[in-house]
Coordinates of C-alpha atoms in Angstrom, one line a residue:
Q1 CA 13.8 -11.1 -25.7
L2 CA 12.7 -7.5 -26.1
K3 CA 10.7 -6.6 -29.2
V4 CA 9.3 -3.4 -30.6
N5 CA 5.7 -2.9 -31.5
N6 CA 4.4 0.4 -32.9
G7 CA 7.4 2.2 -31.3
K8 CA 6.9 0.7 -27.9
I9 CA 9.3 -1.8 -26.3
V10 CA 7.5 -5.0 -25.3
V11 CA 8.8 -7.4 -22.7
P12 CA 7.9 -11.2 -22.9
G13 CA 5.1 -10.7 -20.4
G14 CA 3.4 -8.3 -22.7
I15 CA 4.0 -5.0 -20.8
E16 CA 4.9 -2.1 -23.1
Y17 CA 7.4 0.7 -22.4
R18 CA 7.9 3.9 -24.3
V19 CA 11.6 4.3 -23.5
L20 CA 14.6 2.2 -22.8
V21 CA 17.0 4.0 -20.5
L22 CA 20.7 2.9 -20.4
P23 CA 22.7 2.9 -17.2
D24 CA 24.8 5.9 -16.4
H25 CA 28.1 4.0 -15.9
L26 CA 28.8 4.0 -19.7
V27 CA 29.7 0.3 -19.7
L28 CA 27.8 -2.3 -21.7
S29 CA 28.4 -5.7 -23.0
F30 CA 28.8 -6.1 -26.8
A31 CA 25.7 -8.3 -26.8
V32 CA 23.6 -5.5 -25.2
L33 CA 25.1 -2.9 -27.5
N34 CA 24.0 -5.1 -30.5
K35 CA 20.6 -5.4 -29.0
V36 CA 20.3 -1.6 -28.5
E37 CA 21.2 -1.1 -32.2
T38 CA 18.5 -3.7 -33.2
L39 CA 15.8 -2.1 -31.1
L40 CA 16.7 1.4 -32.6
Q41 CA 16.4 0.0 -36.1
Q42 CA 13.0 -1.4 -35.2
G43 CA 11.7 1.9 -34.0
A44 CA 12.5 2.0 -30.2
T45 CA 13.3 5.1 -28.3
V46 CA 16.6 4.8 -26.3
I47 CA 18.0 7.3 -23.8
G48 CA 21.6 7.0 -22.7
H49 CA 25.1 8.4 -23.2
K50 CA 27.5 6.8 -25.5
P51 CA 29.2 3.8 -23.8
G52 CA 33.0 4.1 -23.5
V53 CA 34.2 0.5 -22.9
P54 CA 32.8 -3.0 -23.0
V55 CA 32.0 -4.7 -19.8
S56 CA 34.7 -7.3 -20.2
L57 CA 37.9 -8.1 -22.2
A58 CA 36.3 -11.2 -23.8
G59 CA 37.2 -11.5 -27.4
G60 CA 40.4 -9.5 -27.0
T61 CA 41.4 -6.5 -29.1
S62 CA 39.2 -7.4 -32.0
A63 CA 36.1 -7.5 -29.9
Q64 CA 36.9 -4.1 -28.3
K65 CA 37.5 -2.6 -31.7
S66 CA 34.1 -3.9 -32.9
F67 CA 32.4 -2.5 -29.8
S68 CA 33.9 1.0 -30.4
Q69 CA 32.9 0.9 -34.1
L70 CA 29.3 0.0 -33.3
S71 CA 29.2 2.7 -30.5
D72 CA 30.5 5.3 -33.0
K73 CA 27.9 4.1 -35.6
I74 CA 25.0 4.6 -33.2
W75 CA 26.0 7.8 -31.4
G76 CA 28.3 9.3 -34.0
M77 CA 31.6 11.0 -33.3
A78 CA 30.2 14.1 -31.5
S79 CA 31.0 14.4 -27.9
S80 CA 28.3 16.8 -26.8
S81 CA 26.8 16.4 -23.3
K82 CA 23.2 16.5 -24.6
G83 CA 21.8 15.5 -27.9
E84 CA 19.1 13.7 -29.9
K85 CA 19.1 11.9 -33.3
I86 CA 17.0 9.6 -35.4
Y87 CA 18.5 6.1 -35.9
G88 CA 16.8 3.6 -38.2
K89 CA 13.1 3.8 -37.3
G90 CA 13.9 4.8 -33.7
K91 CA 15.1 7.8 -31.8
L92 CA 18.2 8.2 -29.6
A93 CA 18.7 10.8 -26.9
W94 CA 21.3 11.5 -24.3
G95 CA 21.9 14.1 -21.5
I96 CA 18.2 14.1 -20.5
S97 CA 16.1 12.1 -18.1
A98 CA 13.3 9.9 -19.2
R99 CA 10.8 12.2 -17.5
E100 CA 12.2 15.3 -19.1
F101 CA 12.2 13.6 -22.5
L102 CA 8.6 12.4 -22.3
L103 CA 7.3 15.7 -21.1
S104 CA 9.2 17.6 -23.8
N105 CA 7.4 15.3 -26.3
Q106 CA 4.0 16.2 -24.9
I107 CA 3.6 12.8 -23.1
P108 CA 2.3 13.6 -19.6
A109 CA 3.2 11.5 -16.6
D110 CA 1.4 8.1 -16.5
L111 CA 0.2 8.9 -13.0
D112 CA 0.6 12.0 -10.8
I113 CA -0.6 12.4 -7.3
L114 CA -1.9 16.0 -6.9
E115 CA -1.8 17.9 -3.6
N116 CA 1.2 15.8 -2.5
D117 CA 4.8 16.5 -3.5
S118 CA 6.3 13.4 -1.8
K119 CA 7.7 10.7 -4.1
T120 CA 7.6 8.1 -1.4
D121 CA 4.1 8.5 0.1
F122 CA 2.5 6.6 -2.8
D123 CA 3.3 3.7 -5.2
Y124 CA 1.4 2.5 -8.2
I125 CA 1.6 0.1 -11.2
H126 CA -0.3 0.3 -14.5
Y127 CA -1.4 -2.7 -16.6
T128 CA -3.4 -2.8 -19.8
L129 CA -5.2 -6.1 -20.2
G130 CA -7.6 -6.8 -23.1
G131 CA -8.1 -3.1 -23.8
T132 CA -8.8 -2.2 -20.1
D133 CA -6.4 0.0 -18.2
F134 CA -5.8 -0.9 -14.5
Y135 CA -4.0 1.4 -12.1
F136 CA -3.2 0.0 -8.7
V137 CA -2.5 2.9 -6.3
A138 CA -1.3 2.3 -2.8
N139 CA -0.8 4.7 0.2
Q140 CA 2.6 4.0 1.7
T141 CA 2.0 6.0 4.9
E142 CA 0.3 5.3 8.2
K143 CA -1.9 8.4 7.7
K144 CA -5.3 8.7 5.9
Q145 CA -4.7 10.5 2.6
L146 CA -7.2 12.6 0.6
V147 CA -5.6 13.2 -2.8
S148 CA -6.5 13.5 -6.5
V149 CA -4.9 11.0 -8.9
Q150 CA -4.2 12.2 -12.5
V151 CA -3.7 9.4 -15.0
R152 CA -2.9 9.3 -18.7
V153 CA -6.2 7.9 -19.8
S154 CA -9.3 9.7 -21.3
G155 CA -12.5 8.7 -23.0
K156 CA -13.2 5.9 -20.5
Q157 CA -15.4 5.7 -17.4
P158 CA -13.2 5.2 -14.2
E159 CA -14.3 2.4 -11.9
L160 CA -13.0 2.0 -8.3
W161 CA -12.3 -1.5 -7.2
D162 CA -11.8 -2.1 -3.4
P163 CA -9.1 -4.8 -2.9
L164 CA -10.3 -5.5 0.6
T165 CA -14.0 -6.0 0.0
G166 CA -14.3 -6.7 -3.7
D167 CA -16.8 -3.8 -4.1
I168 CA -16.8 -2.2 -7.5
W169 CA -18.5 1.2 -8.3
E170 CA -18.3 3.8 -11.0
A171 CA -16.4 7.0 -9.9
K172 CA -18.9 9.8 -9.7
A173 CA -16.3 12.5 -9.2
F174 CA -13.8 12.9 -12.0
S175 CA -12.7 15.3 -14.7
Q176 CA -11.1 14.9 -18.1
K177 CA -8.8 17.4 -19.8
D178 CA -6.0 17.2 -22.4
G179 CA -5.9 13.4 -22.5
V180 CA -5.8 12.8 -18.7
T181 CA -8.4 11.9 -16.2
T182 CA -8.3 13.2 -12.6
I183 CA -10.1 11.3 -9.8
P184 CA -10.3 12.3 -6.1
L185 CA -9.5 9.4 -3.8
T186 CA -9.6 8.7 -0.1
L187 CA -6.9 6.2 1.0
E188 CA -6.9 4.8 4.5
P189 CA -3.5 4.2 6.2
Y190 CA -1.6 1.8 3.9
G191 CA -4.8 1.5 1.9
S192 CA -5.1 0.9 -1.8
V193 CA -7.5 0.9 -4.8
L194 CA -7.7 -0.5 -8.3
I195 CA -8.8 2.1 -10.8
A196 CA -10.2 0.4 -13.9
F197 CA -10.9 2.1 -17.3
D198 CA -13.1 -0.1 -19.5
K199 CA -16.4 1.5 -20.6
K200 CA -16.0 4.1 -23.3
I201 CA -17.4 7.6 -22.7
S202 CA -17.1 11.0 -24.4
A203 CA -13.6 12.5 -23.8
T204 CA -15.4 15.7 -22.8
K205 CA -17.7 14.2 -20.2
Q206 CA -17.1 15.4 -16.7
G207 CA -18.1 13.8 -13.4
D208 CA -20.4 15.3 -10.8
P209 CA -18.8 17.6 -8.2
I210 CA -19.2 15.0 -5.4
R211 CA -17.0 12.6 -3.5
N212 CA -16.2 9.1 -4.5
Y213 CA -16.0 8.0 -0.9
P214 CA -18.2 8.7 2.1
E215 CA -17.3 10.8 5.1
F216 CA -17.9 9.4 8.6
K217 CA -19.6 11.2 11.4
T218 CA -19.0 10.0 15.0
L219 CA -22.2 9.1 16.8
V220 CA -20.9 7.4 19.9
D221 CA -17.5 7.4 21.5
I222 CA -17.4 4.0 23.1
T223 CA -15.2 4.8 26.2
G224 CA -14.9 3.7 29.8
E225 CA -14.6 0.2 31.3
W226 CA -14.1 -3.0 29.3
Q227 CA -14.1 -6.6 30.5
V228 CA -11.2 -8.5 29.1
S229 CA -10.6 -12.3 29.1
F230 CA -7.2 -13.9 28.6
D231 CA -6.1 -17.5 28.2
P232 CA -4.6 -18.7 31.5
K233 CA -2.7 -21.4 29.6
W234 CA -0.4 -18.6 28.4
G235 CA -0.2 -16.8 31.8
G236 CA -3.0 -14.4 31.5
P237 CA -5.9 -13.9 33.9
V238 CA -9.3 -15.5 33.1
S239 CA -11.0 -12.1 33.4
V240 CA -10.0 -8.6 34.3
S241 CA -11.6 -5.2 34.2
F242 CA -9.8 -2.4 32.2
P243 CA -11.0 1.0 33.3
E244 CA -10.1 2.1 29.8
L245 CA -8.4 0.7 26.8
M246 CA -4.7 0.3 27.3
D247 CA -1.5 -1.2 25.9
W248 CA -1.0 -4.6 27.6
T249 CA 2.7 -3.9 28.1
T250 CA 1.9 -1.0 30.4
H251 CA -0.2 -3.1 32.8
S252 CA 1.1 -3.9 36.3
D253 CA 0.0 -7.6 36.0
E254 CA 2.9 -9.5 34.5
G255 CA 0.5 -12.1 33.2
I256 CA -0.9 -9.3 31.0
K257 CA 2.3 -7.4 30.4
Y258 CA 4.0 -10.4 28.8
Y259 CA 1.0 -12.1 27.5
S260 CA 0.9 -13.5 24.0
G261 CA -2.2 -15.0 22.4
P262 CA -6.0 -14.2 22.1
A263 CA -8.0 -11.9 24.3
V264 CA -11.7 -11.1 24.2
Y265 CA -13.0 -7.6 25.1
T266 CA -16.7 -7.2 26.0
K267 CA -18.7 -4.1 26.6
T268 CA -22.2 -2.6 26.1
F269 CA -23.0 0.8 24.8
N270 CA -26.3 2.7 24.2
M271 CA -27.7 4.0 20.9
D272 CA -30.1 6.8 21.9
H273 CA -32.3 6.6 18.9
A274 CA -33.5 3.9 16.4
P275 CA -31.1 3.4 13.4
E276 CA -32.5 5.1 10.3
K277 CA -33.3 2.8 7.4
D278 CA -31.6 4.8 4.7
K279 CA -28.3 5.2 6.5
Q280 CA -25.2 3.0 7.0
Y281 CA -23.5 2.6 10.4
F282 CA -20.0 1.3 11.1
L283 CA -17.9 0.3 14.1
E284 CA -14.3 1.6 14.1
L285 CA -11.8 0.0 16.4
G286 CA -9.0 2.6 15.8
S287 CA -5.8 0.8 16.6
V288 CA -5.1 -2.9 17.2
K289 CA -1.6 -4.1 18.1
D290 CA 0.8 -5.9 17.5
V291 CA -0.2 -7.9 14.5
G292 CA -3.4 -5.9 13.9
I293 CA -6.1 -8.6 13.6
A294 CA -9.5 -8.6 15.3
T295 CA -12.9 -10.4 15.0
V296 CA -16.0 -8.4 15.9
K297 CA -19.4 -9.5 17.2
I298 CA -22.3 -7.1 17.9
N299 CA -25.4 -8.3 19.6
G300 CA -24.3 -11.9 19.1
K301 CA -23.8 -11.5 15.3
D302 CA -20.3 -12.4 14.0
K303 CA -19.1 -9.6 11.7
G304 CA -15.9 -11.4 10.6
I305 CA -12.3 -10.3 10.7
V306 CA -10.7 -6.9 10.3
W307 CA -7.0 -6.5 9.7
T308 CA -6.4 -3.0 8.3
A309 CA -6.8 0.5 9.8
P310 CA -9.2 2.0 10.7
F311 CA -10.5 -1.5 11.4
R312 CA -14.0 -0.5 10.3
V313 CA -17.0 -3.0 10.1
D314 CA -20.5 -2.4 8.8
V315 CA -23.0 -2.9 11.7
T316 CA -26.1 -1.4 9.9
N317 CA -28.2 -4.5 10.2
E318 CA -27.2 -5.4 13.7
L319 CA -27.4 -2.0 15.4
Q320 CA -30.4 -1.5 17.7
N321 CA -32.0 1.3 19.6
G322 CA -30.9 1.2 23.3
K323 CA -28.4 -1.4 24.6
N324 CA -25.9 -3.0 22.2
T325 CA -23.3 -5.6 23.2
L326 CA -19.8 -5.8 21.7
E327 CA -17.4 -8.7 21.7
I328 CA -14.0 -8.0 20.1
K329 CA -11.3 -10.7 20.0
V330 CA -7.7 -9.6 19.3
V331 CA -4.5 -11.5 19.1
N332 CA -0.8 -10.6 19.3
S333 CA 2.3 -12.5 18.3
W334 CA 4.4 -14.6 20.7
Y335 CA 7.1 -12.0 21.0
N336 CA 6.1 -10.6 24.4
R337 CA 5.7 -14.0 25.9
V338 CA 9.2 -15.0 24.7
A339 CA 10.5 -11.7 26.1
G340 CA 8.9 -12.4 29.5
D341 CA 10.3 -15.9 29.7
Q342 CA 13.8 -14.6 28.9
I343 CA 13.6 -11.7 31.3
F344 CA 12.5 -14.1 34.1
P345 CA 14.3 -17.4 33.4
D346 CA 13.6 -18.7 37.0
K347 CA 9.8 -18.4 36.6
K348 CA 7.4 -20.7 34.7
Q349 CA 8.4 -20.9 31.0
Y350 CA 5.7 -20.8 28.4
T351 CA 7.8 -20.9 25.3
R352 CA 10.8 -22.9 23.9
T353 CA 12.9 -21.2 21.2
N354 CA 16.6 -20.7 20.2
I355 CA 15.8 -17.1 19.5
M356 CA 17.5 -14.9 22.0
L357 CA 15.8 -11.5 22.4
N358 CA 18.5 -10.1 24.8
H359 CA 20.9 -9.7 21.9
D360 CA 20.7 -7.2 19.0
Y361 CA 21.1 -8.2 15.4
T362 CA 24.9 -8.1 15.7
G363 CA 24.9 -10.5 18.6
K364 CA 25.7 -7.8 21.2
R365 CA 23.9 -8.1 24.5
I366 CA 21.3 -5.5 25.3
E367 CA 20.3 -4.4 28.8
K368 CA 16.5 -4.4 28.3
I369 CA 14.3 -6.3 26.0
P370 CA 11.8 -3.9 24.4
L371 CA 8.2 -5.1 24.3
E372 CA 5.7 -4.8 21.4
P373 CA 2.6 -2.7 22.1
S374 CA -0.4 -5.1 22.2
G375 CA -4.1 -5.2 22.5
L376 CA -7.1 -3.1 21.5
L377 CA -6.0 0.5 21.8
G378 CA -8.9 2.3 20.2
P379 CA -10.5 4.7 20.1
V380 CA -13.6 2.6 19.4
K381 CA -16.4 4.6 17.8
L382 CA -19.8 4.1 16.2
V383 CA -19.9 6.2 13.1
E384 CA -22.4 7.1 10.4
A385 CA -21.5 7.2 6.7
K386 CA -22.5 10.5 5.1

């Protein structure tokens, strides 16, 4: 179903590709070889070595002969390890990677991550819809990343779309040169952004030398004692005092150590001055385990659910001078409760399942069932956007 439009190969969904790369194993079906020849005639660019044999013996000697004749017709009789030729309206090359070929033809990478040489730290996809270019860029690491993204678009104003909040704003910091646009990004752990290019601007316009994302200054480290309430139906205490934030699985109380379900943390902290009207204030929870979901209330106001690091929520309108009350509800999966039931089969059982955690994936029995870190681990901070 592949077609060629203005030299680009178009798949049924409408996505266009500059190059078709053949597999390195040098084996194709006769139908695929025919299709390659058709695409070349129509103006496609194809990279790949001359195939040696058809993928099957279907059609017998006659079909194998036709395969060899068509292969010779397309690639010729030369046996050089590297080469390039015009075929029909298209171009054929071999002995070169797609990246090397595109760069040698003055086609820059569709997207490059500057200040980072890793090929696995980031992933992206590029779509063009109705004349607008969309790049979805995702941080594949558990660390905050400050990088610059260089994309093969120019003459368009970059917009940043936040997939979590739906916020859209024009990038203030960007530069354009030689047909590419460079945009500095701040990506939280496993964070992502959609970069949209729609509004036309001069290809020589440059952005201001400022950031596209705020930096955050810590105002209050919310440390010390927390009051934590568990659900006794699942073996936890009604209320307990934590001298500091901790992993439930390290607690001496087995009702907490093997607890699964919701728990509510409450605490007060002091703001030593009145919040300034022209500033934004956020609460950061740091780390939440094991499923990483929490709801936040401040001074009785529900601020909704957070589920991605650094678990940051805007508290600008609720923050007050002096005493502030926090209520943070977290939840973990049922794994630790199942583990506790199977470690102590003679005690009260809270779960029923055919899943046996005391065996590994091969069915071999293990001596000790590992537990999943759980609870609000922090550090919890009040920060100011700058």
